[in-house]
Amino acid sequence: MSEKTVQQNTDICYLNGEFIPLKDAKVSVLDRGFIFADGIYEVIPAFSGKIFRLTQHLKRLQDNLTAIKINNPCNEEQWQTIFNALIEKNNYNNTDCSVYLQVTRGVAKRDHVFPADSTPTVFVMVSPLAPVNPEILKKGLSVIIREDIRWQYCNIKSISLLGNIILKQEAAENNADEAILVRNGNVTEGAASNIFIVKDGIIKTPAKDKTLLPGITRDLIVEIAQKKGLTCEQTSISLDELLKADEVWLSSSTKEVSPVCQIENKPVADGKPGPVWARMYQLFQEYKKSLKQ
Ligand code: PDD
């Protein structure tokens, strides 16, 4: 294990073609990311220097760029070269980190209409990725439930996260780990995670549409379930179903697959992580291990 637990003063990032100290990285105040939150981002884990589900993350990146009409500034190989260089330069070859990348429409005179000729701003940094807290694996997460106040293109990984951070802050102020969101009576996702429930041995997760982010971890869990013969349905989940579930899980690149044991201060079933989660957690760890070899 490395001693790296916090962002260091010496960290190197990538900004517009250059590898420079993070503390020296600067963008213009006219960058449309700053002015309009006009951009998208990705968070990609790298375990012992190996980038996790790279193809899937880069496919989502491309889908997002296409959705907001920004040309992809790099091809798959160029992205990979940048990520690997940052892993190397920041000494994450033998420890875990997350790669954060952001592409904005670039610098232009303030105007809502897209500029004809701006050059996208490309920023990438790496941060330590701590293993999921063992306490969470034992005791589970605690969540609140809130109306999904976000916009109608939640499938886009927009850097405009005001709705998400307001909801996450509300969770923190209520001593909870996450806010589970409900739109038109159905559960969509968490403020920064996807959701799964288990009822009578059947795993369910909302189908992918514009109300939720197509999580890379979510897709992997569905893929693992299908491969291992666990029944997993991609379908709508009502608030009532959530409250009556035997198990509830959250997934993300940083949470992996974590059990939820308290909803609005009430236990989920017996208040302990369930057996289907334990099986999925084990399969997920096996999958990670298989990539390290
Ligand atoms: N968030 N839904 C939302 C709204 C998210 O922000 C995230 C991840 C997910 C899970 O997606 P994935 O499995 O691809 O990480 C679902 C990242 C980790 C973040 O914003 O930091």
Short mmCIF file of C-alpha atoms and ligand atoms in Angstrom, two decimals:
data_model
loop_
_atom_site.label_atom_id
_atom_site.label_comp_id
_atom_site.label_asym_id
_atom_site.label_seq_id
_atom_site.Cartn_x
_atom_site.Cartn_y
_atom_site.Cartn_z
CA MET A 1 0.00 0.00 0.00
CA SER A 2 1.26 3.47 -0.75
CA GLU A 3 1.29 6.37 1.66
CA LYS A 4 -0.75 8.36 -0.84
CA THR A 5 -4.01 9.22 0.84
CA VAL A 6 -4.47 12.90 0.03
CA GLN A 7 -3.95 15.09 -2.97
CA GLN A 8 -0.27 16.09 -2.83
CA ASN A 9 1.28 19.40 -3.64
CA THR A 10 3.49 17.62 -6.14
CA ASP A 11 0.65 16.01 -8.12
CA ILE A 12 0.94 16.21 -11.89
CA CYS A 13 -2.09 16.75 -14.08
CA TYR A 14 -2.73 17.05 -17.80
CA LEU A 15 -4.07 20.28 -19.23
CA ASN A 16 -4.41 20.98 -22.95
CA GLY A 17 -1.45 18.93 -24.13
CA GLU A 18 0.87 19.52 -21.17
CA PHE A 19 1.77 17.60 -18.05
CA ILE A 20 2.12 20.21 -15.30
CA PRO A 21 1.88 20.42 -11.50
CA LEU A 22 -1.79 20.44 -10.45
CA LYS A 23 -1.14 23.52 -8.32
CA ASP A 24 -0.07 25.45 -11.43
CA ALA A 25 -2.94 24.34 -13.69
CA LYS A 26 -5.09 27.30 -14.76
CA VAL A 27 -7.92 27.88 -17.21
CA SER A 28 -9.42 31.12 -18.47
CA VAL A 29 -12.42 32.62 -16.65
CA LEU A 30 -14.04 32.70 -20.10
CA ASP A 31 -13.86 28.92 -20.37
CA ARG A 32 -17.42 27.76 -21.04
CA GLY A 33 -16.97 25.15 -18.36
CA PHE A 34 -16.60 27.97 -15.82
CA ILE A 35 -19.24 30.27 -17.34
CA PHE A 36 -21.95 27.73 -18.34
CA ALA A 37 -20.84 24.33 -16.95
CA ASP A 38 -20.67 23.51 -20.68
CA GLY A 39 -18.78 20.23 -20.55
CA ILE A 40 -18.74 16.62 -19.50
CA TYR A 41 -16.59 14.45 -17.26
CA GLU A 42 -15.60 10.88 -16.46
CA VAL A 43 -14.33 9.15 -13.33
CA ILE A 44 -12.36 6.00 -14.13
CA PRO A 45 -10.79 3.73 -11.51
CA ALA A 46 -7.32 2.28 -12.05
CA PHE A 47 -6.37 -0.67 -9.88
CA SER A 48 -2.59 -1.18 -9.47
CA GLY A 49 -2.08 0.92 -12.58
CA LYS A 50 -4.63 -1.03 -14.69
CA ILE A 51 -7.46 1.12 -16.00
CA PHE A 52 -10.84 -0.43 -15.23
CA ARG A 53 -13.35 -0.87 -18.07
CA LEU A 54 -11.51 1.66 -20.24
CA THR A 55 -13.40 0.86 -23.43
CA GLN A 56 -16.75 1.30 -21.68
CA HIS A 57 -15.72 4.60 -20.07
CA LEU A 58 -14.41 5.95 -23.39
CA LYS A 59 -17.60 4.85 -25.15
CA ARG A 60 -19.68 6.79 -22.58
CA LEU A 61 -17.33 9.76 -23.02
CA GLN A 62 -17.89 9.65 -26.78
CA ASP A 63 -21.68 9.35 -26.36
CA ASN A 64 -21.66 12.37 -24.04
CA LEU A 65 -19.49 14.47 -26.36
CA THR A 66 -21.76 13.57 -29.28
CA ALA A 67 -24.83 14.48 -27.20
CA ILE A 68 -23.52 18.00 -26.56
CA LYS A 69 -21.83 18.41 -29.96
CA ILE A 70 -18.17 18.63 -28.91
CA ASN A 71 -15.63 16.85 -31.12
CA ASN A 72 -13.67 14.25 -29.18
CA PRO A 73 -10.24 15.86 -28.78
CA CYS A 74 -8.43 12.49 -28.50
CA ASN A 75 -8.79 9.00 -29.91
CA GLU A 76 -8.86 5.92 -27.66
CA GLU A 77 -5.09 5.42 -27.89
CA GLN A 78 -4.34 9.06 -27.08
CA TRP A 79 -6.61 8.98 -24.02
CA GLN A 80 -4.95 5.79 -22.84
CA THR A 81 -1.49 7.34 -23.30
CA ILE A 82 -2.49 10.36 -21.17
CA PHE A 83 -3.99 8.17 -18.42
CA ASN A 84 -0.98 5.86 -18.31
CA ALA A 85 1.44 8.80 -18.21
CA LEU A 86 -0.44 10.33 -15.27
CA ILE A 87 -0.50 7.01 -13.42
CA GLU A 88 3.24 6.72 -13.98
CA LYS A 89 4.12 10.33 -13.12
CA ASN A 90 2.06 10.24 -9.92
CA ASN A 91 3.35 6.82 -8.80
CA TYR A 92 0.08 4.93 -8.95
CA ASN A 93 1.52 1.85 -10.64
CA ASN A 94 1.19 -0.29 -7.53
CA THR A 95 -1.76 1.33 -5.83
CA ASP A 96 -5.31 2.34 -6.74
CA CYS A 97 -6.38 5.70 -8.08
CA SER A 98 -9.24 7.32 -9.91
CA VAL A 99 -8.73 9.23 -13.12
CA TYR A 100 -10.89 12.34 -13.42
CA LEU A 101 -11.23 13.81 -16.87
CA GLN A 102 -13.15 16.83 -18.02
CA VAL A 103 -13.75 18.20 -21.49
CA THR A 104 -15.37 21.60 -21.91
CA ARG A 105 -16.30 23.50 -25.06
CA GLY A 106 -13.35 25.81 -24.40
CA VAL A 107 -12.77 29.55 -24.22
CA ALA A 108 -15.10 31.95 -26.03
CA LYS A 109 -16.87 35.28 -25.62
CA ARG A 110 -19.87 34.70 -23.34
CA ASP A 111 -22.80 33.73 -25.54
CA HIS A 112 -25.33 30.97 -24.93
CA VAL A 113 -25.05 29.79 -28.54
CA PHE A 114 -22.14 27.39 -29.17
CA PRO A 115 -19.11 29.22 -30.59
CA ALA A 116 -18.20 28.14 -34.14
CA ASP A 117 -14.49 27.65 -33.56
CA SER A 118 -13.57 27.10 -29.90
CA THR A 119 -10.96 24.50 -28.96
CA PRO A 120 -12.13 22.08 -26.25
CA THR A 121 -10.37 22.36 -22.89
CA VAL A 122 -9.05 18.99 -21.77
CA PHE A 123 -8.16 18.43 -18.13
CA VAL A 124 -7.19 15.13 -16.50
CA MET A 125 -6.02 14.46 -12.94
CA VAL A 126 -5.56 11.38 -10.78
CA SER A 127 -6.49 11.02 -7.11
CA PRO A 128 -6.01 8.25 -4.57
CA LEU A 129 -8.81 5.69 -4.54
CA ALA A 130 -9.29 4.20 -1.10
CA PRO A 131 -10.80 0.73 -0.83
CA VAL A 132 -14.46 0.72 0.22
CA ASN A 133 -14.53 1.22 3.99
CA PRO A 134 -14.84 -2.23 5.66
CA GLU A 135 -17.35 -0.71 8.12
CA ILE A 136 -19.67 -0.02 5.17
CA LEU A 137 -19.34 -3.60 3.98
CA LYS A 138 -20.30 -4.75 7.50
CA LYS A 139 -22.94 -2.19 8.50
CA GLY A 140 -24.10 -0.83 5.16
CA LEU A 141 -24.87 2.68 3.99
CA SER A 142 -27.56 4.96 5.29
CA VAL A 143 -29.64 6.91 2.77
CA ILE A 144 -32.38 9.50 2.60
CA ILE A 145 -35.07 9.68 -0.08
CA ARG A 146 -35.64 12.85 -2.05
CA GLU A 147 -37.58 14.02 -5.08
CA ASP A 148 -35.30 13.94 -8.15
CA ILE A 149 -34.94 17.68 -8.73
CA ARG A 150 -32.38 17.34 -11.54
CA TRP A 151 -32.84 18.09 -15.23
CA GLN A 152 -34.18 15.78 -17.94
CA TYR A 153 -30.88 14.57 -19.44
CA CYS A 154 -29.46 12.69 -16.46
CA ASN A 155 -27.91 10.19 -18.91
CA ILE A 156 -25.33 12.87 -19.77
CA LYS A 157 -22.39 13.03 -17.37
CA SER A 158 -22.55 16.81 -17.29
CA ILE A 159 -20.17 18.88 -15.16
CA SER A 160 -23.28 20.81 -14.14
CA LEU A 161 -23.85 18.92 -10.90
CA LEU A 162 -25.73 21.52 -8.87
CA GLY A 163 -28.80 19.31 -8.42
CA ASN A 164 -26.62 16.34 -7.43
CA ILE A 165 -24.51 18.25 -4.93
CA ILE A 166 -27.54 19.90 -3.29
CA LEU A 167 -29.04 16.43 -2.79
CA LYS A 168 -25.78 14.93 -1.56
CA GLN A 169 -25.34 17.84 0.87
CA GLU A 170 -28.85 17.20 2.20
CA ALA A 171 -27.85 13.59 2.79
CA ALA A 172 -24.71 14.72 4.65
CA GLU A 173 -26.71 17.15 6.79
CA ASN A 174 -28.97 14.25 7.74
CA ASN A 175 -26.00 12.03 8.66
CA ALA A 176 -26.68 9.87 5.62
CA ASP A 177 -24.28 8.66 2.93
CA GLU A 178 -26.44 9.18 -0.12
CA ALA A 179 -29.78 10.49 -1.37
CA ILE A 180 -31.93 8.07 -3.36
CA LEU A 181 -33.96 9.95 -5.93
CA VAL A 182 -37.56 9.47 -6.96
CA ARG A 183 -39.19 10.81 -10.12
CA ASN A 184 -42.90 10.29 -10.85
CA GLY A 185 -43.09 7.67 -8.11
CA ASN A 186 -40.16 5.62 -9.46
CA VAL A 187 -36.64 5.35 -8.11
CA THR A 188 -34.05 6.66 -10.59
CA GLU A 189 -30.61 6.48 -8.92
CA GLY A 190 -28.56 8.04 -6.14
CA ALA A 191 -27.12 11.56 -6.30
CA ALA A 192 -23.77 9.97 -7.33
CA SER A 193 -24.56 6.27 -7.75
CA ASN A 194 -26.88 3.75 -9.38
CA ILE A 195 -29.35 1.64 -7.42
CA PHE A 196 -30.25 -2.04 -7.22
CA ILE A 197 -32.84 -3.82 -5.10
CA VAL A 198 -33.37 -7.52 -4.37
CA LYS A 199 -36.81 -9.01 -3.74
CA ASP A 200 -37.37 -12.75 -3.35
CA GLY A 201 -33.94 -13.46 -4.84
CA ILE A 202 -34.52 -11.32 -7.95
CA ILE A 203 -32.14 -8.42 -8.56
CA LYS A 204 -33.71 -5.31 -10.08
CA THR A 205 -32.23 -2.07 -11.36
CA PRO A 206 -33.96 0.72 -13.29
CA ALA A 207 -33.67 0.37 -17.07
CA LYS A 208 -31.34 2.85 -18.75
CA ASP A 209 -33.06 5.97 -20.01
CA LYS A 210 -32.65 9.74 -19.67
CA THR A 211 -33.58 9.70 -15.98
CA LEU A 212 -30.30 8.11 -14.88
CA LEU A 213 -26.61 7.91 -15.65
CA PRO A 214 -25.67 4.68 -17.46
CA GLY A 215 -23.16 3.67 -14.79
CA ILE A 216 -20.19 1.59 -15.86
CA THR A 217 -20.32 -0.25 -12.52
CA ARG A 218 -24.06 -0.80 -12.94
CA ASP A 219 -23.51 -2.38 -16.35
CA LEU A 220 -20.76 -4.60 -14.97
CA ILE A 221 -23.02 -5.82 -12.15
CA VAL A 222 -25.76 -6.65 -14.67
CA GLU A 223 -23.16 -8.44 -16.84
CA ILE A 224 -21.82 -10.44 -13.87
CA ALA A 225 -25.35 -11.40 -12.79
CA GLN A 226 -26.18 -12.60 -16.30
CA LYS A 227 -22.94 -14.59 -16.58
CA LYS A 228 -23.41 -16.25 -13.20
CA GLY A 229 -27.09 -17.08 -13.69
CA LEU A 230 -28.46 -14.62 -11.13
CA THR A 231 -31.80 -13.21 -12.21
CA CYS A 232 -31.42 -9.49 -12.87
CA GLU A 233 -34.26 -7.42 -14.28
CA GLN A 234 -33.80 -3.97 -15.76
CA THR A 235 -37.15 -2.43 -15.01
CA SER A 236 -38.85 0.40 -13.13
CA ILE A 237 -38.75 0.29 -9.32
CA SER A 238 -41.48 2.12 -7.41
CA LEU A 239 -40.81 3.86 -4.12
CA ASP A 240 -43.04 1.26 -2.45
CA GLU A 241 -40.92 -1.59 -3.90
CA LEU A 242 -37.79 0.11 -2.62
CA LEU A 243 -39.22 0.36 0.88
CA LYS A 244 -40.28 -3.31 0.85
CA ALA A 245 -37.04 -4.66 -0.68
CA ASP A 246 -35.06 -7.46 0.96
CA GLU A 247 -31.81 -5.77 -0.08
CA VAL A 248 -30.78 -2.43 -1.53
CA TRP A 249 -27.36 -1.75 -3.11
CA LEU A 250 -25.63 1.30 -4.57
CA SER A 251 -22.98 1.15 -7.27
CA SER A 252 -20.36 3.54 -8.59
CA SER A 253 -16.74 3.63 -9.65
CA THR A 254 -15.75 4.67 -6.13
CA LYS A 255 -18.37 2.70 -4.09
CA GLU A 256 -18.14 -0.46 -6.25
CA VAL A 257 -21.21 -2.36 -5.00
CA SER A 258 -22.15 -1.33 -1.47
CA PRO A 259 -25.11 -2.46 0.63
CA VAL A 260 -27.69 0.01 1.96
CA CYS A 261 -28.96 -0.95 5.40
CA GLN A 262 -30.87 2.16 6.51
CA ILE A 263 -33.42 4.15 4.54
CA GLU A 264 -34.64 7.30 6.30
CA ASN A 265 -33.35 5.82 9.59
CA LYS A 266 -35.36 2.61 9.17
CA PRO A 267 -33.63 -0.74 8.59
CA VAL A 268 -33.75 -2.45 5.19
CA ALA A 269 -35.19 -5.92 6.05
CA ASP A 270 -33.15 -7.05 9.10
CA GLY A 271 -30.77 -4.10 8.80
CA LYS A 272 -27.78 -6.20 7.68
CA PRO A 273 -26.13 -6.61 4.28
CA GLY A 274 -27.96 -9.43 2.50
CA PRO A 275 -26.77 -12.71 0.98
CA VAL A 276 -27.32 -11.74 -2.66
CA TRP A 277 -25.19 -8.63 -2.12
CA ALA A 278 -22.49 -10.76 -0.43
CA ARG A 279 -22.42 -13.04 -3.49
CA MET A 280 -22.28 -10.09 -5.92
CA TYR A 281 -19.58 -8.39 -3.85
CA GLN A 282 -17.49 -11.57 -4.01
CA LEU A 283 -18.02 -11.94 -7.77
CA PHE A 284 -17.11 -8.27 -8.27
CA GLN A 285 -13.85 -8.71 -6.33
CA GLU A 286 -13.05 -11.85 -8.36
CA TYR A 287 -13.60 -9.90 -11.57
CA LYS A 288 -11.25 -7.13 -10.35
CA LYS A 289 -8.61 -9.67 -9.40
CA SER A 290 -8.83 -11.38 -12.79
CA LEU A 291 -7.92 -8.04 -14.44
CA LYS A 292 -4.85 -7.53 -12.25
CA GLN A 293 -3.23 -10.77 -13.37
N1 PDD B 1 -20.36 9.39 -10.09
N2 PDD B 1 -25.14 8.07 -11.18
C1 PDD B 1 -24.59 9.27 -10.91
C2 PDD B 1 -25.47 10.46 -10.84
C3 PDD B 1 -23.19 9.36 -10.71
O1 PDD B 1 -22.64 10.57 -10.48
C4 PDD B 1 -22.40 8.19 -10.78
C5 PDD B 1 -20.91 8.22 -10.56
C6 PDD B 1 -23.02 6.97 -11.05
C7 PDD B 1 -22.23 5.68 -11.19
O2 PDD B 1 -21.54 5.64 -12.42
P1 PDD B 1 -20.19 4.80 -12.57
O3 PDD B 1 -20.50 3.42 -12.15
O4 PDD B 1 -19.87 4.91 -14.01
O5 PDD B 1 -19.16 5.45 -11.67
C8 PDD B 1 -24.39 6.94 -11.26
C9 PDD B 1 -18.93 9.57 -10.06
C10 PDD B 1 -18.18 8.47 -9.37
C11 PDD B 1 -18.60 10.96 -9.54
O6 PDD B 1 -19.34 11.86 -9.93
O7 PDD B 1 -17.63 11.14 -8.82
#
